[in-house]
Short mmCIF file of C-alpha atoms in Angstrom, two decimals:
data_model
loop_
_atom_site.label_atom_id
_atom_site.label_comp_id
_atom_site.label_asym_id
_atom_site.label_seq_id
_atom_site.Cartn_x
_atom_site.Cartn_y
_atom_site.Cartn_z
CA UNK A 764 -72.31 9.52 -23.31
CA UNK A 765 -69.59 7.50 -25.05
CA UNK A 766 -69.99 7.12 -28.63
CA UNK A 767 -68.91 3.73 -30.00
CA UNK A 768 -69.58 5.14 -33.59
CA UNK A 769 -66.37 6.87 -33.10
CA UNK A 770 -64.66 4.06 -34.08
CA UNK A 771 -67.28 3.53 -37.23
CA UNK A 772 -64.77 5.05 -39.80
CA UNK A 773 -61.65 2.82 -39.12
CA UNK A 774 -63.97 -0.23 -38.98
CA UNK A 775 -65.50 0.30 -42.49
CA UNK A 776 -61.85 0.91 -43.14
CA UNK A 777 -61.35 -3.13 -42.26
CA UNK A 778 -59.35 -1.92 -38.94
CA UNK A 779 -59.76 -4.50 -36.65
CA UNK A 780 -58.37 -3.38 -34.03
CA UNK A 781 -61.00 -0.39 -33.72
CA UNK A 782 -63.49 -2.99 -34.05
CA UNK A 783 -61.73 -4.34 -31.15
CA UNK A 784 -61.86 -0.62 -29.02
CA UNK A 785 -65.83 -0.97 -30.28
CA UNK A 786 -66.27 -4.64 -29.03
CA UNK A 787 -64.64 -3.70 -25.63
CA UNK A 788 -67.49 -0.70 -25.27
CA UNK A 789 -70.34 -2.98 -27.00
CA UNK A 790 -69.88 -6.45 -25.03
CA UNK A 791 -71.51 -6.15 -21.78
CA UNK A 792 -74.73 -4.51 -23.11
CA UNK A 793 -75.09 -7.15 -25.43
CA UNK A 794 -74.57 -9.88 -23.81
CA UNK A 795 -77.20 -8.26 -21.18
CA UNK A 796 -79.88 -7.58 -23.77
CA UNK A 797 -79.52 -11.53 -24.60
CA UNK A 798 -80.51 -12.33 -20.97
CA UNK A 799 -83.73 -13.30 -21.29
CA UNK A 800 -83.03 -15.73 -23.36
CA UNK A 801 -80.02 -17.55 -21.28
CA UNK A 802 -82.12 -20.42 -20.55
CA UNK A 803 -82.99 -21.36 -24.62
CA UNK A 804 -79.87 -20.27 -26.33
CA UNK A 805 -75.67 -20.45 -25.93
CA UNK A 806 -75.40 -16.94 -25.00
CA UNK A 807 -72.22 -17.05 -25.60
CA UNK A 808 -72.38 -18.56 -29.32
CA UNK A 809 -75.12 -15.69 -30.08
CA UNK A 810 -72.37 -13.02 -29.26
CA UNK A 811 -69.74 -14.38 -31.16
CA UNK A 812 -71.90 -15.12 -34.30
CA UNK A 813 -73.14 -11.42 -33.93
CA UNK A 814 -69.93 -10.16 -33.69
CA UNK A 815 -68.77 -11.48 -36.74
CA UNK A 816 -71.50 -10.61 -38.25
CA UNK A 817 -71.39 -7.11 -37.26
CA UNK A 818 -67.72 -6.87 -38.89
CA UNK A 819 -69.15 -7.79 -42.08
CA UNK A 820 -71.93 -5.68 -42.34
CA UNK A 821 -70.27 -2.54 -41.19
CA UNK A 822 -69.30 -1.27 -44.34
CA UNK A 823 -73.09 -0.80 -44.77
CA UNK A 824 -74.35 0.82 -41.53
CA UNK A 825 -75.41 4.48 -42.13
CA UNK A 826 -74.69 6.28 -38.95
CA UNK A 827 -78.65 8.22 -38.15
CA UNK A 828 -77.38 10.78 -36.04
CA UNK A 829 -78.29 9.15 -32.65
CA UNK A 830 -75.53 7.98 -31.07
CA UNK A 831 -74.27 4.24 -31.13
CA UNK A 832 -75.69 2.82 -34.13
CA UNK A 833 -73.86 0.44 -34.10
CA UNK A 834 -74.18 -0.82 -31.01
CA UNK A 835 -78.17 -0.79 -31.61
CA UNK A 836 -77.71 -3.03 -34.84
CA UNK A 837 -75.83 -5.16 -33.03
CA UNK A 838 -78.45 -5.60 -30.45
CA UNK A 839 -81.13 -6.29 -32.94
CA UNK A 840 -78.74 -9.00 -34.66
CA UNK A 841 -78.17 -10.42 -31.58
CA UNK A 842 -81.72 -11.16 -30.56
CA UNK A 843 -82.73 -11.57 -34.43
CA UNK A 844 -79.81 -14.68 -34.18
CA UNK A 845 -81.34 -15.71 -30.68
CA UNK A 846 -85.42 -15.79 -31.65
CA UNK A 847 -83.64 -17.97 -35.05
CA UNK A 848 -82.45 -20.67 -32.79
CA UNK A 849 -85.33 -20.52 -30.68
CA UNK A 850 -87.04 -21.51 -33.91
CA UNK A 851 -84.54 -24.07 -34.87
CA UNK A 852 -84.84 -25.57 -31.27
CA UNK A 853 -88.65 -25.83 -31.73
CA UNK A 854 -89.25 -23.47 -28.57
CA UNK A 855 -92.87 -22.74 -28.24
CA UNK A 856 -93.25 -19.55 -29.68
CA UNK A 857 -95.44 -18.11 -26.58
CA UNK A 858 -92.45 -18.48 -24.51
CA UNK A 859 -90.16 -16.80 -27.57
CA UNK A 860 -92.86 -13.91 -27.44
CA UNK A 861 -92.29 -13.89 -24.40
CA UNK A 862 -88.39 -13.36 -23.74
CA UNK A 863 -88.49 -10.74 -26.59
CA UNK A 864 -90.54 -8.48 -24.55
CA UNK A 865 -88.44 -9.24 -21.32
CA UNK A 866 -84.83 -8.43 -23.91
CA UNK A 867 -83.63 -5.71 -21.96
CA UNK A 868 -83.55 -2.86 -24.36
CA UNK A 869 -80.41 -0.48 -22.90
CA UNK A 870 -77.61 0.57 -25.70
CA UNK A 871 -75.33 2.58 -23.40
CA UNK A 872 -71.98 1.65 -24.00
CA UNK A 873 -69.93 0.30 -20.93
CA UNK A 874 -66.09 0.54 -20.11
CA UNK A 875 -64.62 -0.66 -17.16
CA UNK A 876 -63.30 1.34 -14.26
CA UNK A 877 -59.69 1.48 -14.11
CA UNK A 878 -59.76 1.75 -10.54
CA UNK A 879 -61.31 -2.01 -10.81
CA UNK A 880 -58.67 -3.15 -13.62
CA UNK A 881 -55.87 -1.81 -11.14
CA UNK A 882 -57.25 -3.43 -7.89
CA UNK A 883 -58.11 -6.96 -10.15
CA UNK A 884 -54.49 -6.59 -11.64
CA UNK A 885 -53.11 -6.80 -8.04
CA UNK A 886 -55.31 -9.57 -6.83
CA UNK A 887 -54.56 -11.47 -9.87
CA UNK A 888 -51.06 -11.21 -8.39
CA UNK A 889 -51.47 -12.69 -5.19
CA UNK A 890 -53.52 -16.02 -6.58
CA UNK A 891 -51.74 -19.27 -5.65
CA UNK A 892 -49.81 -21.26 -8.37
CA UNK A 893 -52.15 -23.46 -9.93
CA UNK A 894 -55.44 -21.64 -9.87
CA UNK A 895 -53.30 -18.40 -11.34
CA UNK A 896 -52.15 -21.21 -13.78
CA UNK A 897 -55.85 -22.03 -14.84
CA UNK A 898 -56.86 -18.62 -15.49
CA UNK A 899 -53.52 -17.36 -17.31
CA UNK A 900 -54.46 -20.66 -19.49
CA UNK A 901 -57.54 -19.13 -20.44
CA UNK A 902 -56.69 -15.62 -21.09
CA UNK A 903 -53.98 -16.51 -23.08
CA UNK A 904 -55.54 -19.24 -25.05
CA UNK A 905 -59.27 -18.65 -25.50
CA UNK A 906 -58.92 -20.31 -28.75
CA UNK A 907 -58.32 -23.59 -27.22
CA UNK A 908 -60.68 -25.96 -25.65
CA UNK A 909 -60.09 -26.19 -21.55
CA UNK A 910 -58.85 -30.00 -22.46
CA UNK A 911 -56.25 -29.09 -23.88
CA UNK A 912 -55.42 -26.47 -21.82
CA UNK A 913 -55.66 -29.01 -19.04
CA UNK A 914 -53.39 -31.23 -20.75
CA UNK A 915 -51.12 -28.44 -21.67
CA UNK A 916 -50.60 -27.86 -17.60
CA UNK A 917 -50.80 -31.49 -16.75
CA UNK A 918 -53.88 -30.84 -14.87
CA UNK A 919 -56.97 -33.55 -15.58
CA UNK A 920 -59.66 -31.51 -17.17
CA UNK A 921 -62.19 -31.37 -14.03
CA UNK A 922 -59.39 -30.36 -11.95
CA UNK A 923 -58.43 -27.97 -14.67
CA UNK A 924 -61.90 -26.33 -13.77
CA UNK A 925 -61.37 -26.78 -9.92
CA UNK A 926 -59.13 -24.73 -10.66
CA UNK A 927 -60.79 -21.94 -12.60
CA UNK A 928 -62.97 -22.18 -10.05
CA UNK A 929 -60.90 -21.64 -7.14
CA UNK A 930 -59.30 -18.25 -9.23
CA UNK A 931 -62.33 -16.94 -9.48
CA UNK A 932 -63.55 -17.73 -6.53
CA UNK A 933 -60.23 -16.33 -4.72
CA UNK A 934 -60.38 -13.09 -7.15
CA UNK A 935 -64.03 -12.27 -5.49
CA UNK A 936 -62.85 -12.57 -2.00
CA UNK A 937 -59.93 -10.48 -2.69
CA UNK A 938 -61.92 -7.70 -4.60
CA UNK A 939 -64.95 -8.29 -1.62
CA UNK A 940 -61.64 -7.14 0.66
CA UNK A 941 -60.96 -3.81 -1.34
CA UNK A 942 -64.69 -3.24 -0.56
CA UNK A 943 -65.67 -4.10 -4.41
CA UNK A 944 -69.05 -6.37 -4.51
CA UNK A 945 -68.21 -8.69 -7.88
CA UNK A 946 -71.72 -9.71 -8.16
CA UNK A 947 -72.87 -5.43 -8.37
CA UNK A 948 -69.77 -4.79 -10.59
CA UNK A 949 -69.14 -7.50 -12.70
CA UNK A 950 -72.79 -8.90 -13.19
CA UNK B 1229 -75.80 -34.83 -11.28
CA UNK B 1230 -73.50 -34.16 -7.89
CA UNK B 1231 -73.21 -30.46 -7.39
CA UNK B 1232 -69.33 -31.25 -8.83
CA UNK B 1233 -70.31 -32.10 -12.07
CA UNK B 1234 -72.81 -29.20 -11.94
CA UNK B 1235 -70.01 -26.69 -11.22
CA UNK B 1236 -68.33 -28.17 -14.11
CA UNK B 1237 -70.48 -27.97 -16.45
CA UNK B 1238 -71.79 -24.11 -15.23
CA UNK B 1239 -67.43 -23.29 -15.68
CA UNK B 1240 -66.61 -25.22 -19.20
CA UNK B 1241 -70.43 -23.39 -20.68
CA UNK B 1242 -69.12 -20.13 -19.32
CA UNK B 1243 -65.68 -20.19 -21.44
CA UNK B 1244 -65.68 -17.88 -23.79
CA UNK B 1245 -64.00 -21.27 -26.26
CA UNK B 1246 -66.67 -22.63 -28.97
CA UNK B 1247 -65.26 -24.78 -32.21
CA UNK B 1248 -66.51 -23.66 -35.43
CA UNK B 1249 -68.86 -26.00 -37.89
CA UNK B 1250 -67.83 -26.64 -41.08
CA UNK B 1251 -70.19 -24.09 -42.41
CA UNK B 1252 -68.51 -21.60 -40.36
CA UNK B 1253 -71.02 -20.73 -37.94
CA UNK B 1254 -70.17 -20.74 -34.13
CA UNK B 1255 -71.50 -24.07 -32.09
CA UNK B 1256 -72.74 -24.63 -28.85
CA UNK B 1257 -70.40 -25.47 -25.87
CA UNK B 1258 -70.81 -29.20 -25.45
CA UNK B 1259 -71.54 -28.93 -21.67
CA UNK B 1260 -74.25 -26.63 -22.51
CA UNK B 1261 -76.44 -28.76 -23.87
CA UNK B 1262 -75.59 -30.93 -20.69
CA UNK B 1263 -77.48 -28.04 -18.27
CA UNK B 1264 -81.21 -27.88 -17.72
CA UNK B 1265 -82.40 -23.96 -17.91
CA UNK B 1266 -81.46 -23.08 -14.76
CA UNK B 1267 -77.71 -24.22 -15.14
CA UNK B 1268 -77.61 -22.56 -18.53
CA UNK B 1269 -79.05 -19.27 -17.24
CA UNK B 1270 -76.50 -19.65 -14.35
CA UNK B 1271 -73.61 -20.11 -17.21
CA UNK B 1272 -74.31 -16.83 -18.55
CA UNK B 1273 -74.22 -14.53 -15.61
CA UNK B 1274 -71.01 -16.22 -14.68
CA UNK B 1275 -70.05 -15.77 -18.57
CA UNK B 1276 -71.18 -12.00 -18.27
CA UNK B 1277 -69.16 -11.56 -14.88
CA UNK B 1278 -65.85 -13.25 -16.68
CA UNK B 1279 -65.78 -11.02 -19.39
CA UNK B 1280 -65.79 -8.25 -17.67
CA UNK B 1281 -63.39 -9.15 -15.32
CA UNK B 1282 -61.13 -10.30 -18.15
CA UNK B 1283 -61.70 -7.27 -19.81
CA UNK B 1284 -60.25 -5.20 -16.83
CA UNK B 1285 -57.40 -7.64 -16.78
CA UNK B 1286 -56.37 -6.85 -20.52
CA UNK B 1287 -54.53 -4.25 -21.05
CA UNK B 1288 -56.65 -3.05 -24.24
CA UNK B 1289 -59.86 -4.29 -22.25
CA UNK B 1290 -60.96 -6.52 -24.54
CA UNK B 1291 -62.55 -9.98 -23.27
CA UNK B 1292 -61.45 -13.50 -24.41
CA UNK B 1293 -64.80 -13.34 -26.18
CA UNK B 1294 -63.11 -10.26 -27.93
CA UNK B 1295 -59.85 -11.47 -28.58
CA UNK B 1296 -61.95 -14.84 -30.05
CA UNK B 1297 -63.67 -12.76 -32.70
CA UNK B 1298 -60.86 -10.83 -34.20
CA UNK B 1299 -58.70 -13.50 -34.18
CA UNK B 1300 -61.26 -15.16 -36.34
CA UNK B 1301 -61.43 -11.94 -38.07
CA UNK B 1302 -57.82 -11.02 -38.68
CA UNK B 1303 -57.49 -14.85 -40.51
CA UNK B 1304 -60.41 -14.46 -42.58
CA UNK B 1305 -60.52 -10.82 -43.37
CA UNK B 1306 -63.84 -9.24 -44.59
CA UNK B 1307 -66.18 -11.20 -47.01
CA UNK B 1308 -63.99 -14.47 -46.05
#
């Protein structure tokens, strides 16, 4: 089993960039244990806010000698954040109740397959201008809204997503033709 | 809502982008709050599939989600 306490040291260190190697091993499984509540919260404004979180209170995490600790804090931030802005929304708490017991509860780091990063790499390749456009746009500047990436590539911003949309949409078909299902290997 | 504007609002929620309140804490995308519960739970396991193909694509295997963060981290340090 992959430890992502490894990298524990160099984080309480203040090395971002093994918080970085732990982020890329943490990510899936806890954006999966947040499932249950995808209707109710921003998923994806639970993560970040955990994340940051989790790079604060490092320092203070005693490892106790299972593996990923850290990972497992993270999880119960994460939902601790979640059931907080269930509150904050007013969600009946019988429904809150609930999703907590549905929170899927695995804490096994997972990296991706390189075989996968290869065959997507080559796909990526072969997308036509503007869609590849669209999705370089985003990689490269997920720190800017899509309207102004849109501006940026004189694309209109629903067009902009068109053509997100069409990249990803290509990228499936062309992974579905190296006999890789997207839906069983990226969901 | 034409199925358009749903797919548009299901791709802009599933960015990994979210602006920052004053207070520092991380806000909800703007077309989120545009989705009934079905289009938000439909955000997320689009969300979950983009990371990890974005992951693959990057050559440390980090998501945009990831590269988000410790951007935000690398300007503000620790106890920022």
């Amino acid at each position: 089993m992959i430890d992502l306490d490894d990298h524990l040291p160099a984080i309480v260190a203040g090395d971002a960039t093994a918080f970085g190697r732990f982020v890329a091993g943490a990510e899936t499984r806890l954006r999966q244990s947040l499932g249950s509540f995808a209707g109710v919260v921003d998923v994806e404004a639970v993560v970040q806010e955990c994340l940051l979180r989790i790079w604060q209170v490092a320092p203070e995490v005693v490892p106790d000698g299972r593996p990923n600790a850290l990972l497992r804090l993270s999880i119960r931030v994460a939902r601790n954040l979640a059931i907080g802005e269930t509150r904050r929304r007013r969600i009946d708490p019988a429904i809150v109740r609930r999703l907590e017991r549905e929170a899927e509860g695995a804490v096994e780091p997972e990296i991706p397959d390189p075989r996968l990063r290869e065959i997507i790499a080559r796909c990526r390749d072969r997308l036509p201008d503007k869609p590849a456009a669209a999705l370089a746009a985003r990689l490269e500047g997920p720190w800017r809204a899509d309207a102004d990436l849109a501006d940026e590539l004189g694309m209109r911003p629903n067009t902009f997503l068109q053509n997100f949309t069409r990249a990803r949409k290509l990228l499936a078909a062309c992974l579905g033709a190296h006999g890789i299902d997207v839906a069983q290997e990226l969901a | 809502m034409t199925a358009d504007e749903h797919r548009d609002l299901v791709e802009a929620t599933a960015s990994a982008f979210r602006s920052v309140a004053p207070d520092g804490s991380i806000r909800e995308a703007p077309a989120w709050h545009d989705l009934d519960e079905a289009g938000r739970i439909e955000a997320a396991a689009l969300a979950l599939e983009l990371r990890k193909l974005e992951a693959a694509l990057d050559p440390d295997g980090i998501s945009t989600t990831a590269r988000l963060v410790l951007a935000r981290i690398r300007g503000e340090g620790r106890g920022g």
